[in-house]
Short mmCIF file of C-alpha atoms in Angstrom, two decimals:
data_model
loop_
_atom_site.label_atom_id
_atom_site.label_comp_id
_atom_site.label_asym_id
_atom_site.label_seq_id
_atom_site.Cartn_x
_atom_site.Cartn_y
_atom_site.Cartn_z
CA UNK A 6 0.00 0.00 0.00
CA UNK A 7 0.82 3.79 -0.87
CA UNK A 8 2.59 6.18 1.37
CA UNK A 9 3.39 9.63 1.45
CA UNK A 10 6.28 11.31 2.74
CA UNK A 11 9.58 9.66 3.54
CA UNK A 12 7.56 6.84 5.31
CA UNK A 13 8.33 3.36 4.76
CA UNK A 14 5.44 1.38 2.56
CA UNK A 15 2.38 0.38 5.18
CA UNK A 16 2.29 -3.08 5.42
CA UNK A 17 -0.81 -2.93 7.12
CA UNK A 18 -4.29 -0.58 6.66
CA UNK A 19 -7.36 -1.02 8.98
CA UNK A 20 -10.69 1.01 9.63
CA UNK A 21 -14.71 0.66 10.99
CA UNK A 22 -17.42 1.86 8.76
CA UNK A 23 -20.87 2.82 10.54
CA UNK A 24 -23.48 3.16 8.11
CA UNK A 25 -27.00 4.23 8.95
CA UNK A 26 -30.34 6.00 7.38
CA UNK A 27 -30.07 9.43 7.57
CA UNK A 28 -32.53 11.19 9.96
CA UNK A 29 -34.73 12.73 7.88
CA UNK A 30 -38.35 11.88 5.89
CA UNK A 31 -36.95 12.71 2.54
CA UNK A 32 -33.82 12.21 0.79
CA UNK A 33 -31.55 15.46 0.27
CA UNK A 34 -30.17 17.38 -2.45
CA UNK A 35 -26.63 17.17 -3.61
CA UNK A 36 -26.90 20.98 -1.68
CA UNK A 37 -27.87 20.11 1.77
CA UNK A 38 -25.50 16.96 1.37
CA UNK A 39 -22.83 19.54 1.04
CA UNK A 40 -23.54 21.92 3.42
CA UNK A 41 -23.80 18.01 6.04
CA UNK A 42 -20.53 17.06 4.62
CA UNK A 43 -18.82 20.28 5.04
CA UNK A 44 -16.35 19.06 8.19
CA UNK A 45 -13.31 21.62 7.27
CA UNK A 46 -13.47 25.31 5.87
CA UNK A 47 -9.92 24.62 3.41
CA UNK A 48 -11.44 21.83 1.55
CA UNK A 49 -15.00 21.53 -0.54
CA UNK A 50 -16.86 18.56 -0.26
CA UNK A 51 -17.01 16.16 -3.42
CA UNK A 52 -20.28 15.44 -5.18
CA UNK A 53 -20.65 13.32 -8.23
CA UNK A 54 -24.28 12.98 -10.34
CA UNK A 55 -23.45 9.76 -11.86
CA UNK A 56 -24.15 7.02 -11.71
CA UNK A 57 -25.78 8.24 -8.45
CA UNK A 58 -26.04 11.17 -5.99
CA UNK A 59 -22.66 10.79 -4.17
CA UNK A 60 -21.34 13.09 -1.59
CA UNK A 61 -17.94 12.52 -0.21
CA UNK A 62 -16.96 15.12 3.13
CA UNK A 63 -13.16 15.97 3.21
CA UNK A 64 -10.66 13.83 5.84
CA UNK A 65 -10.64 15.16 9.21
CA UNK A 66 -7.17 13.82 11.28
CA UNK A 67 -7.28 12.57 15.13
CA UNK A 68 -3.82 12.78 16.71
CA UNK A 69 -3.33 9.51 18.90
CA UNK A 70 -0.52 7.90 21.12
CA UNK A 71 -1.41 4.92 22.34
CA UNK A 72 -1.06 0.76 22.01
CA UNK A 73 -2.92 -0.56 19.03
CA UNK A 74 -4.35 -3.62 20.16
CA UNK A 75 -2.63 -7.25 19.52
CA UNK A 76 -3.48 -10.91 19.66
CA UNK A 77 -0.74 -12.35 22.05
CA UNK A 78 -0.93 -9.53 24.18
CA UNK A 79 1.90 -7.82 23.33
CA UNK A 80 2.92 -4.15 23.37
CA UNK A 81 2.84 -2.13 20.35
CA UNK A 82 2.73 1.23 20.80
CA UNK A 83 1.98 4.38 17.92
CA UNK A 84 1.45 7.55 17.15
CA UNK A 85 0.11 9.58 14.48
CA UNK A 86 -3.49 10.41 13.13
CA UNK A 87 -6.34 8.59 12.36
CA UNK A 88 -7.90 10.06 9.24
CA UNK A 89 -11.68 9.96 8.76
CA UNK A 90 -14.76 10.89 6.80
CA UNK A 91 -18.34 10.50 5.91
CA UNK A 92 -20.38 9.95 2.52
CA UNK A 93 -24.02 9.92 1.85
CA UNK A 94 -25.15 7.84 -0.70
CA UNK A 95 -28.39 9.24 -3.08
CA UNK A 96 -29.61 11.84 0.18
CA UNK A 97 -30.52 9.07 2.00
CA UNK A 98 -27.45 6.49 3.12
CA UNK A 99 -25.27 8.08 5.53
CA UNK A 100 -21.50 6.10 6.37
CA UNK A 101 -18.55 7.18 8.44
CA UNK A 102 -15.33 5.83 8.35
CA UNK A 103 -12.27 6.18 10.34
CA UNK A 104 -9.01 4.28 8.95
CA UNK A 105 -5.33 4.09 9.50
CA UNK A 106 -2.17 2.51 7.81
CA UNK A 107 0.84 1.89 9.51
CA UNK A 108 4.47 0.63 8.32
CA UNK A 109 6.42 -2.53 9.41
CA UNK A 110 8.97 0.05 11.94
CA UNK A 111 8.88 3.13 12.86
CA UNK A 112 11.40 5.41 15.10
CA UNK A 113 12.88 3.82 18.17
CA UNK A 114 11.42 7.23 20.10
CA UNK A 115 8.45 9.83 19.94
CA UNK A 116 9.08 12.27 17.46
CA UNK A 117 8.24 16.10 17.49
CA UNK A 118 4.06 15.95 16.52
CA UNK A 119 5.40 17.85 12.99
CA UNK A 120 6.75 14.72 12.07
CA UNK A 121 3.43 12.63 12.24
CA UNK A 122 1.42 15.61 10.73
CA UNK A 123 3.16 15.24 7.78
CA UNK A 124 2.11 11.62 7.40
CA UNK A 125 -1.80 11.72 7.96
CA UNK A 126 -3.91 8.93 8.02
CA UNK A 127 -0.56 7.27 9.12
CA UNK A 128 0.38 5.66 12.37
CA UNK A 129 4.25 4.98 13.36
CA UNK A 130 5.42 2.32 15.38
CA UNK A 131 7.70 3.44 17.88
CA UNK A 132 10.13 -0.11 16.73
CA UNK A 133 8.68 -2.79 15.12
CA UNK A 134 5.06 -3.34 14.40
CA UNK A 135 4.31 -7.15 14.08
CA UNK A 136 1.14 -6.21 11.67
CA UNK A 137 -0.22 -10.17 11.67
CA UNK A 138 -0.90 -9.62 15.47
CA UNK A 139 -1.96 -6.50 14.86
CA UNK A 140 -4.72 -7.10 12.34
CA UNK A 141 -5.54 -10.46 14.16
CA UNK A 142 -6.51 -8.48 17.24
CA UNK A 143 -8.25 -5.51 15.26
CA UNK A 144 -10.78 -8.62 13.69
CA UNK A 145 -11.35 -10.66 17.09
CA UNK A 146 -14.73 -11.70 17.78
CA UNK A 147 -16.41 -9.64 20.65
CA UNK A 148 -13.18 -7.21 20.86
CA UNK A 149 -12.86 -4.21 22.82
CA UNK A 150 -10.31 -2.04 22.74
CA UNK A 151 -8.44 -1.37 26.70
CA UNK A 152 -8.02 1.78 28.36
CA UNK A 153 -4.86 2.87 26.37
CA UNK A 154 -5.29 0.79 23.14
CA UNK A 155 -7.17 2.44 19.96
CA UNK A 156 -10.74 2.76 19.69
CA UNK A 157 -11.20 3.45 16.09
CA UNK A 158 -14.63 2.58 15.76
CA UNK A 159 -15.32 5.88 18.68
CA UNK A 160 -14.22 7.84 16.26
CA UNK A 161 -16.39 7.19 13.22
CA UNK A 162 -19.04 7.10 15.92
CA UNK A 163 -18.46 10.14 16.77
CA UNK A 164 -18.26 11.46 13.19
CA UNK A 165 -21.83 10.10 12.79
CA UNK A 166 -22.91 11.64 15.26
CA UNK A 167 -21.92 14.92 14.27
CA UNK A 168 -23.36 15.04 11.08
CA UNK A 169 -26.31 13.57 12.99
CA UNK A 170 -27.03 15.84 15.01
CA UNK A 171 -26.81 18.99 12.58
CA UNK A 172 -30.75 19.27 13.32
CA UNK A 173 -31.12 22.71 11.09
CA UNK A 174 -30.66 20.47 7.90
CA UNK A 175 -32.61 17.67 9.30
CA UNK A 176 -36.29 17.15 10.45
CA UNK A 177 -35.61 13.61 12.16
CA UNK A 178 -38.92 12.18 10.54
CA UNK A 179 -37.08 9.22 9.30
CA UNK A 180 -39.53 7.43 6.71
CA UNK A 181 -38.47 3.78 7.82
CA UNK A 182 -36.62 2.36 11.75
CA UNK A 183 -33.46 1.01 10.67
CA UNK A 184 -29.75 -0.13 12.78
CA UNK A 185 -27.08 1.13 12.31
CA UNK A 186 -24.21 -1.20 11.11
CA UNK A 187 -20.69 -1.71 12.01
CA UNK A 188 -17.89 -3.42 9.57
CA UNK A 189 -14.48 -3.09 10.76
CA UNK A 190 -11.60 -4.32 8.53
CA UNK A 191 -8.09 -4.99 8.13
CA UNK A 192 -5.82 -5.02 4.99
CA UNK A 193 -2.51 -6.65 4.71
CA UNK A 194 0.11 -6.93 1.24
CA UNK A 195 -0.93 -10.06 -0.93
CA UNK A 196 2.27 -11.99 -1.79
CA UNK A 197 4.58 -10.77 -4.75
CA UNK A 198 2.80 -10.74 -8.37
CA UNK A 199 -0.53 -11.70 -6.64
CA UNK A 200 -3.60 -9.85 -6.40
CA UNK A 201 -6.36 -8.65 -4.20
CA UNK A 202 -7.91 -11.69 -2.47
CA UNK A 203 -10.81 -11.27 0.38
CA UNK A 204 -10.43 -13.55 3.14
CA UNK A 205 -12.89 -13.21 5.79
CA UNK A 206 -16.17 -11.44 5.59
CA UNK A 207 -18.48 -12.63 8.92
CA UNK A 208 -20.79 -11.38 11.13
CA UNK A 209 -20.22 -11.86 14.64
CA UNK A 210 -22.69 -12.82 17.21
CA UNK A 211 -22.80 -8.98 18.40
CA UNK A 212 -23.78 -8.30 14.23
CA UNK A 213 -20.25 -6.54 14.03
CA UNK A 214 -19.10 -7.26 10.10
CA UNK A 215 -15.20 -8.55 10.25
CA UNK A 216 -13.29 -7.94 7.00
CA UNK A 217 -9.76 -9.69 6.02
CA UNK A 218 -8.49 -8.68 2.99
CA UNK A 219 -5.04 -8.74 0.67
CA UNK A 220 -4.44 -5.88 -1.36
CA UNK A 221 -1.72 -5.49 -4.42
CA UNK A 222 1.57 -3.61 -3.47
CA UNK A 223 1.08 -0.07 -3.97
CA UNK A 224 -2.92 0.35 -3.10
CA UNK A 225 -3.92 3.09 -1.24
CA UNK A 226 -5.35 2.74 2.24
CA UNK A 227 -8.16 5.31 1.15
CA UNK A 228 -8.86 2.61 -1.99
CA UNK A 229 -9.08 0.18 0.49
CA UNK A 230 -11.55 2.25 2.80
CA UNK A 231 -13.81 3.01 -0.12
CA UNK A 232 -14.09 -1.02 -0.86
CA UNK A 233 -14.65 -1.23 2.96
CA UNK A 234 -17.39 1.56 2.27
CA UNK A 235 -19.31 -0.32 -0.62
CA UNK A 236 -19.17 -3.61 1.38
CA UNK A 237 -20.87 -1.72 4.28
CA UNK A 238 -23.17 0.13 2.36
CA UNK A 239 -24.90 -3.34 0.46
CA UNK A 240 -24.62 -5.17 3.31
CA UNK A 241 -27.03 -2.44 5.27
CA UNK A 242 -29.27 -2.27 2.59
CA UNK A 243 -29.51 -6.30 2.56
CA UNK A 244 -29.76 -6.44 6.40
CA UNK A 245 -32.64 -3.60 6.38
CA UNK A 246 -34.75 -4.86 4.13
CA UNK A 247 -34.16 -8.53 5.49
CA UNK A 248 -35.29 -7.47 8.64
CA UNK A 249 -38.57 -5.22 7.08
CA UNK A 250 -39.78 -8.57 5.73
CA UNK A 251 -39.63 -10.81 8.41
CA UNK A 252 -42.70 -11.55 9.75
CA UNK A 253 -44.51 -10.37 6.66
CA UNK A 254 -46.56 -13.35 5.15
CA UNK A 255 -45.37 -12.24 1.62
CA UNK A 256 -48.38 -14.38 -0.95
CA UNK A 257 -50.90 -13.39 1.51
CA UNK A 258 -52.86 -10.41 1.89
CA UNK A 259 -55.54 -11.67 4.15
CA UNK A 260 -54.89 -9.61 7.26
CA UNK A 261 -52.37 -7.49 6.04
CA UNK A 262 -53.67 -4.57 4.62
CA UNK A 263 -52.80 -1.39 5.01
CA UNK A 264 -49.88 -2.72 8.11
CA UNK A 265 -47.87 -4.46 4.93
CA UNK A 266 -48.17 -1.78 2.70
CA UNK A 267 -46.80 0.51 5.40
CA UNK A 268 -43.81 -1.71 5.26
CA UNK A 269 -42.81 -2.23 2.08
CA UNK A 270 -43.57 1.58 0.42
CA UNK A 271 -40.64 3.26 2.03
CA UNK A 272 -38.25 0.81 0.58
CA UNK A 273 -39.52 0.84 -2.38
CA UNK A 274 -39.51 5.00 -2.13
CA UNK A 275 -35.94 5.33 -0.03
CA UNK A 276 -34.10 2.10 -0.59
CA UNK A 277 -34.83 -0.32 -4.27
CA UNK A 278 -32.81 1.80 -6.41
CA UNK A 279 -29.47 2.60 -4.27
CA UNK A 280 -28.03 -1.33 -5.13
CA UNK A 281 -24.97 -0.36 -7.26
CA UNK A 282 -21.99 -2.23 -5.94
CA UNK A 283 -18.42 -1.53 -7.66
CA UNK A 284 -19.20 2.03 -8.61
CA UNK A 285 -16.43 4.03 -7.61
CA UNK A 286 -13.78 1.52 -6.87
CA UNK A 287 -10.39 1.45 -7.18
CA UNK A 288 -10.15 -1.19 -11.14
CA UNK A 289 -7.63 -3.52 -8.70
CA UNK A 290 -10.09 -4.33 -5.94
CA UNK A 291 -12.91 -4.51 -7.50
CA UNK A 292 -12.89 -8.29 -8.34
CA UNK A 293 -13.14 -8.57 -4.85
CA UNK A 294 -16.90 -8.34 -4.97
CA UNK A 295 -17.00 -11.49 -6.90
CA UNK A 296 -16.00 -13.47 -3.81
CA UNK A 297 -19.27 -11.70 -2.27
CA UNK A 298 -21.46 -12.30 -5.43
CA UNK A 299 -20.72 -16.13 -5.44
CA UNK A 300 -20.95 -16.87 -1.22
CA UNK A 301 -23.18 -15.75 0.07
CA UNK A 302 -24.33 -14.14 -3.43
CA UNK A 303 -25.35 -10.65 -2.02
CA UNK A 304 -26.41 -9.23 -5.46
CA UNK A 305 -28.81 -12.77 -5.87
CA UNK A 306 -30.27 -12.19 -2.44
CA UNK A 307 -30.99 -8.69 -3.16
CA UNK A 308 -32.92 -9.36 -6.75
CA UNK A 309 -34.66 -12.08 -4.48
CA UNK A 310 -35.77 -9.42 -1.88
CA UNK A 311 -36.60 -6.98 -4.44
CA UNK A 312 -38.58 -9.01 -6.20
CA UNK A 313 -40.66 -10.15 -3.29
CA UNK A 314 -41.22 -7.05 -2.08
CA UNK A 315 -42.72 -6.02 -6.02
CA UNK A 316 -44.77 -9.23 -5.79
CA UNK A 317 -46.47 -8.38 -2.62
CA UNK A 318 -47.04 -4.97 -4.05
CA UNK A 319 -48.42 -6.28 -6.92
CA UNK A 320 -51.02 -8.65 -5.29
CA UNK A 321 -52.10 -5.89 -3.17
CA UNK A 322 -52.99 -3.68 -6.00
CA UNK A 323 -54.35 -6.43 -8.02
CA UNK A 324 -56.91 -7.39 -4.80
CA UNK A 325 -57.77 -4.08 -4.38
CA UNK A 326 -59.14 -3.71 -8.08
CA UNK A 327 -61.18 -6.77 -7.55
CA UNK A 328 -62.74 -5.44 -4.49
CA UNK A 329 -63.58 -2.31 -6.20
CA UNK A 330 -64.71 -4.32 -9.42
CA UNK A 331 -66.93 -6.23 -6.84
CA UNK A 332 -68.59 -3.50 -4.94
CA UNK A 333 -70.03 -2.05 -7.83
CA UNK A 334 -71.29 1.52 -8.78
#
């Protein structure tokens, strides 16, 4: 993976996404999306039209020193920044991430703060960083960071809740109750002359999504956070409208009504149309979606969903012209 400065190549990148509906009845324009996005006064905000409505918010650092957390216990301490960010996906999707990348050594001391300023996004072992552990640790089931160890997913939290909680630009009607997800990842180098390869993608019991992945020599850590991005952002759409439709007797309408139909409008209205996986990823990792597509197959599921949720739709209406038909003049 990339690095700027005189810093040695990252052997190691890793990050949380929180993605969650933003608080508000209606989705909102490319204009309000900048003016939610807007985190730092030097830097605009990105929007792209196409293929969607896509608002990216500038990085914001957070300057830590502190012991990143490792599998056998042992010490690793570093300092630097954490970078971060936040995108909203058509008005309506709302993600923060906060990521890191961090060479193989570092200097055998604390440096003056200039030193890691010029490096953001970076942390720097102070001596050796044993990455393996390192990611190991970041990707344990039911983890919690100590006292003194890094607590990145705190800080996308707390980027969340910022833009959140900008209550001129939002009316908090939210058209639809939905969770908000967590998917925390870790990126090491894939061997010489091979390429990106996913290893891990579960859920643990706590529904926090673990991500293991290889990535090419020479990737960027931010490439990599945008892949983590896209993963997060399906895998909430998939996991809200699985849980919208459980306990719906989809093929039935007797004693559904007007309940069902409160159900399934909003995501036909808020959430059908934002499945478009691989959009704005980096050409290298983007055959790492395949893994997804063929186990568990998260584009099949979703058609599957989709067209259930049309179905039931489409029985509703088709009932409610016979009853009309029936009543007559």
């Amino acid at each position: 993976m990339g690095a700027p400065g005189e810093t040695a190549r990252p052997v190691l990148a890793c990050g949380e996404v929180r993605t969650c509906l933003l608080p508000c009845r209606d989705a909102v324009s490319a204009a309000v999306a900048e003016r939610l996005l807007t985190l730092r006064a030097d830097e605009r905000v990105r929007v792209s039209q196409r293929p969607n409505l896509h608002a990216v918010s500038p990085e914001v650092l957070t300057g830590v020193d502190c012991r990143l957390p490792t599998a056998n216990r042992g010490k690793v301490r570093a300092v630097g920044t954490v970078a971060a960010r936040a995108s909203l996906t058509e008005g309506r999707v709302l993600q923060a991430t906060a990521y890191f990348s961090a060479p193989a050594a570092g200097p055998d001391r604390r440096r003056p703060w200039g030193h890691y300023l010029a490096r953001p996004g970076q942390l720097l072992p102070v001596g050796k960083l044993a990455e393996t552990v390192v990611a190991e640790a970041f990707l344990t089931e039911r983890w919690q960071p100590g006292a003194d160890e890094l607590d990145i997913g705190s800080i996308a939290e707390g980027l969340l809740s910022t833009i959140s909680r900008k209550h001129r630009l939002l009316d908090y009607e939210v058209p639809l109750t939905s969770a908000t997800t967590s998917l925390r990842w870790a990126a090491l180098p894939a061997a010489d002359g091979q390429g990106a390869r996913l290893e891990r993608f579960t859920v643990t019991a706590d529904g926090v999504r673990l991500v293991r992945l290889r990535v090419p020599h020479g990737t960027e850590p931010a490439a990599v956070a945008r892949l983590a991005e896209d993963f997060a952002l399906h895998d909430w759409l998939l996991t809200t409208v699985v849980d919208k439709l459980d306990g719906i007797r989809l093929g039935s309408v007797d004693g559904a009504g007007a309940g069902t139909l409160k159900v399934l409008r909003p995501l036909v209205d808020h959430l059908l149309h934002l499945w478009m996986p691989r959009t704005r990823l980096d050409r290298s990792l983007g055959v790492l979606w395949d893994v997804l597509e063929e186990e568990p197959g998260f584009s099949r599921q979703w058609q599957t969903l989709v067209q259930r949720v049309r179905d039931q739709l489409a029985l509703h209406a088709a009932t409610a012209r016979r009853e009309l038909l029936s009543a007559g003049p």
